Short mmCIF file of C-alpha atoms in Angstrom, two decimals:
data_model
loop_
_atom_site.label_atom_id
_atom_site.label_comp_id
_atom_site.label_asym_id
_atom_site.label_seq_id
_atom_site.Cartn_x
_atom_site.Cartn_y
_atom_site.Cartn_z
CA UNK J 1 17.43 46.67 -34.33
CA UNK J 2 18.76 45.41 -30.57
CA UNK J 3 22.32 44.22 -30.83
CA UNK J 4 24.35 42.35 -28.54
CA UNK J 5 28.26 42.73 -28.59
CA UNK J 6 29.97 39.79 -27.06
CA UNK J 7 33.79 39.53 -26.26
CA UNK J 8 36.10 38.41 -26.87
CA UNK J 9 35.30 36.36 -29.83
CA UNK J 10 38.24 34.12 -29.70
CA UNK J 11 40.55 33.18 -26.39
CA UNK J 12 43.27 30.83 -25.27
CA UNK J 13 44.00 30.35 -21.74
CA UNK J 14 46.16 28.03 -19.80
CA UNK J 15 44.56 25.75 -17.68
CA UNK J 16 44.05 27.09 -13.96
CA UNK J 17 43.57 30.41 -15.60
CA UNK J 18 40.87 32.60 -15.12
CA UNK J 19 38.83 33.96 -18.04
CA UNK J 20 35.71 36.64 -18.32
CA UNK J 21 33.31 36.86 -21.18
CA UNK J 22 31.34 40.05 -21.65
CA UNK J 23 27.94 40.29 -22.82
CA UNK J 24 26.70 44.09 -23.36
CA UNK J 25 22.86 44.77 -25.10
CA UNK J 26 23.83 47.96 -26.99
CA UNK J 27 20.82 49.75 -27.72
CA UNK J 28 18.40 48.30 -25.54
CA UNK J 29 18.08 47.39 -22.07
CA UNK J 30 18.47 44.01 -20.91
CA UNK J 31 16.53 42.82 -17.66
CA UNK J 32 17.26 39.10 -18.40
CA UNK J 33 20.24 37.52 -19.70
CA UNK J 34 20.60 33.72 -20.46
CA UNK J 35 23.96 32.22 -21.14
CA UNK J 36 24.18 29.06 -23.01
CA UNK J 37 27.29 26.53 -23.98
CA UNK J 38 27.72 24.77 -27.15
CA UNK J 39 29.64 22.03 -27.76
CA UNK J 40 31.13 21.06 -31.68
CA UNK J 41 28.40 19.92 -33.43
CA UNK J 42 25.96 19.90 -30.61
CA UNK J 43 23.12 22.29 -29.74
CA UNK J 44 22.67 25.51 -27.48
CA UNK J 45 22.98 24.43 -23.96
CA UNK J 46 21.20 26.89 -21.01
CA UNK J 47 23.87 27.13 -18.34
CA UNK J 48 22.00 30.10 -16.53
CA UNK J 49 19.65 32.78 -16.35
CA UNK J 50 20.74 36.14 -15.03
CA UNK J 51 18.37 38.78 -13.67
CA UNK J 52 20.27 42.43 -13.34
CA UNK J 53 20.90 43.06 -9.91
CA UNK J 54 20.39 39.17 -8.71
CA UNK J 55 22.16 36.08 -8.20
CA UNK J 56 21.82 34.44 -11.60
CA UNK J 57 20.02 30.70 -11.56
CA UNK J 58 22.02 27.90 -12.92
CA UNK J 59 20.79 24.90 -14.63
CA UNK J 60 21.27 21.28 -12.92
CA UNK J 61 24.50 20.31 -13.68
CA UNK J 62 25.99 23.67 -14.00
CA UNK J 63 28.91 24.50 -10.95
CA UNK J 64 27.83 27.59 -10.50
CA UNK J 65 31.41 28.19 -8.58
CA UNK J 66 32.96 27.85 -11.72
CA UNK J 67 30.96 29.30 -14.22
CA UNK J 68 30.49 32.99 -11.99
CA UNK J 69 27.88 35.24 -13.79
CA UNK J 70 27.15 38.98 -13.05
CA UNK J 71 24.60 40.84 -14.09
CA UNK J 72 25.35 44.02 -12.75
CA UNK J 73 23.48 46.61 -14.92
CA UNK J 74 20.75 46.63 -17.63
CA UNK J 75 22.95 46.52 -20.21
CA UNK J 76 25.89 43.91 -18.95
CA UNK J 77 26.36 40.57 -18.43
CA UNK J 78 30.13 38.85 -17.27
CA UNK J 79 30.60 34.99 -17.45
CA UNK J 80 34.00 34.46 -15.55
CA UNK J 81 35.36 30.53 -15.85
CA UNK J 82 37.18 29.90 -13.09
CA UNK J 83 40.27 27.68 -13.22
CA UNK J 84 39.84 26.62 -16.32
CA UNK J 85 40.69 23.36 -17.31
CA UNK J 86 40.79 21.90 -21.05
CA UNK J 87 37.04 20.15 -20.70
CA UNK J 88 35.93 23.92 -20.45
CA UNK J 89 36.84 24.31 -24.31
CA UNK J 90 33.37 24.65 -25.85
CA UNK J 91 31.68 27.91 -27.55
CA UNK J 92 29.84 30.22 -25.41
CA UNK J 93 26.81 32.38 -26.14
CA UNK J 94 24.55 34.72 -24.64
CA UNK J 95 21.64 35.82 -25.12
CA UNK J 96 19.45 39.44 -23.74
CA UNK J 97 15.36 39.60 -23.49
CA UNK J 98 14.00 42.79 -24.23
CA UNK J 99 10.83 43.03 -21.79
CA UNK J 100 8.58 45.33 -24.08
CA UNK J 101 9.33 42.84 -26.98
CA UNK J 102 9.41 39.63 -26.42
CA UNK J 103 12.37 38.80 -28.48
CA UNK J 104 16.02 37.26 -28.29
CA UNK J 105 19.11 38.42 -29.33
CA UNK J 106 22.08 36.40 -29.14
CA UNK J 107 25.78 38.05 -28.86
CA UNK J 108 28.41 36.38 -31.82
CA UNK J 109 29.57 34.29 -29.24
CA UNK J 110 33.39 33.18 -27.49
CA UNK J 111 35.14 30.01 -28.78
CA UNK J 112 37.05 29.43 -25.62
CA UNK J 113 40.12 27.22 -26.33
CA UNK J 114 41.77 25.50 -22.86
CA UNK J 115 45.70 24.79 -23.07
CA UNK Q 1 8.37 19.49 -19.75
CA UNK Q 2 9.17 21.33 -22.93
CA UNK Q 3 10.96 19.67 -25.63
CA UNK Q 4 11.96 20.33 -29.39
CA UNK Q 5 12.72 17.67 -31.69
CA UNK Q 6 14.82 18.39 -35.22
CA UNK Q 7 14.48 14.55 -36.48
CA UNK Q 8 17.22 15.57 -39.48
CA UNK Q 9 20.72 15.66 -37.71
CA UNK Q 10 22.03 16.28 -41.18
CA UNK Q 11 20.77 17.10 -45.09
CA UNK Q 12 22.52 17.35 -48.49
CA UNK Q 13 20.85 19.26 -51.34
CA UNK Q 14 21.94 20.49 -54.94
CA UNK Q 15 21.98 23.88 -55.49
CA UNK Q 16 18.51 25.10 -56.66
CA UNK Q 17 17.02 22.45 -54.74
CA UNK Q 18 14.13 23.15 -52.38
CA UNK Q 19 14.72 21.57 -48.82
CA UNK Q 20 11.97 21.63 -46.33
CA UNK Q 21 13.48 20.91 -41.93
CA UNK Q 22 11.21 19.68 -39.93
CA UNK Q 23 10.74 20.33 -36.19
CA UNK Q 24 8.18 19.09 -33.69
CA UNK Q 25 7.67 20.44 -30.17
CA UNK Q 26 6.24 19.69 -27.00
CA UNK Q 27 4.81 21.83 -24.01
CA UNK Q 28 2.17 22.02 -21.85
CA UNK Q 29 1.18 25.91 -22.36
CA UNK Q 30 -1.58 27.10 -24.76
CA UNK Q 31 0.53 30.38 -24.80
CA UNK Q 32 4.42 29.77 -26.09
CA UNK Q 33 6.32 31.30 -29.44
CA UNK Q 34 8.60 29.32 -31.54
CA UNK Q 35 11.81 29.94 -33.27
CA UNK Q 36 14.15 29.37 -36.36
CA UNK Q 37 17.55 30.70 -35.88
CA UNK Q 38 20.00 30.20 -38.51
CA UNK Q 39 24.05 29.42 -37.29
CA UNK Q 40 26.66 29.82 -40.26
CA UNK Q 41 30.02 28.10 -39.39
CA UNK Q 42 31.86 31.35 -37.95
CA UNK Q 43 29.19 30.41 -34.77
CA UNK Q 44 26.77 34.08 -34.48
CA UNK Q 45 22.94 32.78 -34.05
CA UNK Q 46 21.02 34.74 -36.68
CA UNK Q 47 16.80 35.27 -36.08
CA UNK Q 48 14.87 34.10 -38.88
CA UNK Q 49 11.22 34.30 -37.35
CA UNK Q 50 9.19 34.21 -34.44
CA UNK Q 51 5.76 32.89 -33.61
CA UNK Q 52 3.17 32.76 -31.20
CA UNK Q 53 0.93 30.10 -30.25
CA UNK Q 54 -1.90 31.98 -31.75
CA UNK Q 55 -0.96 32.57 -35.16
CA UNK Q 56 -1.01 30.04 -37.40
CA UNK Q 57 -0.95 31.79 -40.26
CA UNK Q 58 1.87 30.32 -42.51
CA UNK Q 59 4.54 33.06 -43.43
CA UNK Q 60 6.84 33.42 -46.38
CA UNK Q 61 10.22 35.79 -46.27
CA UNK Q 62 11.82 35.85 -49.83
CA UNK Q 63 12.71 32.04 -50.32
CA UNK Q 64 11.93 31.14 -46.90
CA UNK Q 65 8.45 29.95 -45.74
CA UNK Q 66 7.17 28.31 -42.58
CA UNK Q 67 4.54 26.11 -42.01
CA UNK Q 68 2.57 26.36 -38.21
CA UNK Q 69 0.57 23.22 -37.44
CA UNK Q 70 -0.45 23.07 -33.74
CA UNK Q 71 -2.59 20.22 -34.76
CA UNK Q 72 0.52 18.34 -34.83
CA UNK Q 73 2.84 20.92 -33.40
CA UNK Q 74 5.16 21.45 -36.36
CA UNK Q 75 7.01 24.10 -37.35
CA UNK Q 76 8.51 23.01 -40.65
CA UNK Q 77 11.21 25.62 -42.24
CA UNK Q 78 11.77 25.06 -46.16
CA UNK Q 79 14.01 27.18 -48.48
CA UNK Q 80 12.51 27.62 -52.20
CA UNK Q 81 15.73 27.25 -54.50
CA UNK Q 82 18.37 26.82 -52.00
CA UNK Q 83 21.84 28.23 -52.26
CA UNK Q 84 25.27 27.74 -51.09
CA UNK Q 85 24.56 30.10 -49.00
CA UNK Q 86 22.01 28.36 -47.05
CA UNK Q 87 24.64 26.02 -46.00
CA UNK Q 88 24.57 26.49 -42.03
CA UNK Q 89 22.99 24.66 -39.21
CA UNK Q 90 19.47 25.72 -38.98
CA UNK Q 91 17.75 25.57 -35.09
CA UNK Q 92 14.42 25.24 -34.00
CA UNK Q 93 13.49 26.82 -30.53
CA UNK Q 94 10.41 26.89 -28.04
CA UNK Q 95 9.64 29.47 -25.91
CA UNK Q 96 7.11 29.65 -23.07
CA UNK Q 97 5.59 30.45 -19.73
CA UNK Q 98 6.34 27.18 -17.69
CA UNK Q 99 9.68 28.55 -16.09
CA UNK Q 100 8.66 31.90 -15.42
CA UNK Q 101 11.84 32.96 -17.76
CA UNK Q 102 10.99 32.27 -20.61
CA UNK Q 103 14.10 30.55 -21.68
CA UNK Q 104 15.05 29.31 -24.79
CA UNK Q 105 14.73 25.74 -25.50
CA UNK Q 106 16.76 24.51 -28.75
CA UNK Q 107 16.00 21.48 -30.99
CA UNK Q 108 19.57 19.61 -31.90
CA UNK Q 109 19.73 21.22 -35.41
CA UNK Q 110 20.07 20.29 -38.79
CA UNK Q 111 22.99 20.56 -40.89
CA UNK Q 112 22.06 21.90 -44.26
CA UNK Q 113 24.69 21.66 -46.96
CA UNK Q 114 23.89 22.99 -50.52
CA UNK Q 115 26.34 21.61 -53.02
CA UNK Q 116 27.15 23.63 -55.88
#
């Protein structure tokens, strides 16, 4: 079945720190990619929606200077938080659409912890 | 505007128990698919089913069974002899056409504990 590896799982920055997240569809190729944030005990939040080879589109609400997504190939996805300050702690997931199959498959997610 | 509403924020059952979560969803397409997506503490999203707009058959997977009703646009999850196991906190999701991406739209979960 389509699998998508996300990493890290786990990471501690400092705050003003820069930190990438990697989403990667393994056996399939991924034309859209959706990256959500989840707060403790809260649902799945869409922060964006990235097309491969296209400036992703943000929700409202979402600074799309700090949260920097690139979706450079069919089969990779990079959320980079910029400076990151302690209110970015939350749990971030993404998410890959097959086209031929309309199905989603979520990565295991990144707990990012701010210091 | 689409919309997905998980009324339980948060259910206890004894082991054995059946438990039946309820979801209720809004949107303005005939054509959309729905979702139950199970999240165990360590945090990975795992697919329970899908379905479309046009099947309303009900569907049963071991002791898992769903229940379709666009007449009052349910899609009501309920585990047959729950287990500890089951513990975990269980979404609901609508997809459809409205945004052109198809994006995921999640319901606010419900927290299932099974006590032993």
């Amino acid at each position: 079945g389509a699998v998508v590896s996300q990493h890290p799982s786990r990471v501690i920055c400092k705050s003003g720190t820069s930190v990438k997240i990697e989403c990667r569809s393994l056996d399939f190729q991924a034309t859209t990619m959706f990256w959500y944030r989840q707060f403790p005990k809260q649902s799945l939040m869409l922060m964006a929606t990235s097309n491969e080879g296209s400036k992703a589109t943000y929700e409202q609400g979402v600074e799309k200077d700090k949260f920097l997504i690139n979706h450079a190939s069919l089969t990779l996805s990079t959320l980079t938080v910029t400076s990151a300050h302690p209110e970015d702690s939350s749990f971030y997931i993404c998410s890959a659409r097959q086209d031929e199959y309309y199905g989603y498959t979520f990565g295991s997610g990144t707990r990012l912890t701010v210091v | 505007a689409q919309k997905v509403t998980q009324a339980q924020t948060e259910i206890s059952v004894v082991e054995k128990e059946d438990v039946t979560l309820d979801c209720v969803y809004e949107t303005r397409d005939t054509t959309y698919y729905l979702f139950w997506y199970k999240q165990p503490p360590s945090g990975e999203l795992v697919f329970l089913i899908r379905r479309n707009s046009f099947d309303e058959q009900n569907e049963i997977s071991g002791r898992y069974s769903w229940n379709f009703q666009k007449s009052t646009s349910s899609f009501n999850f309920t585990i047959t002899a729950s287990q500890v196991v089951d513990s975990a906190v269980y979404f609901c999701a609508l997809s459809d056409f409205g945004t052109g991406a198809n994006n995921l739209f999640f319901g606010t979960g419900t927290r299932l504990t099974v006590i032993p």
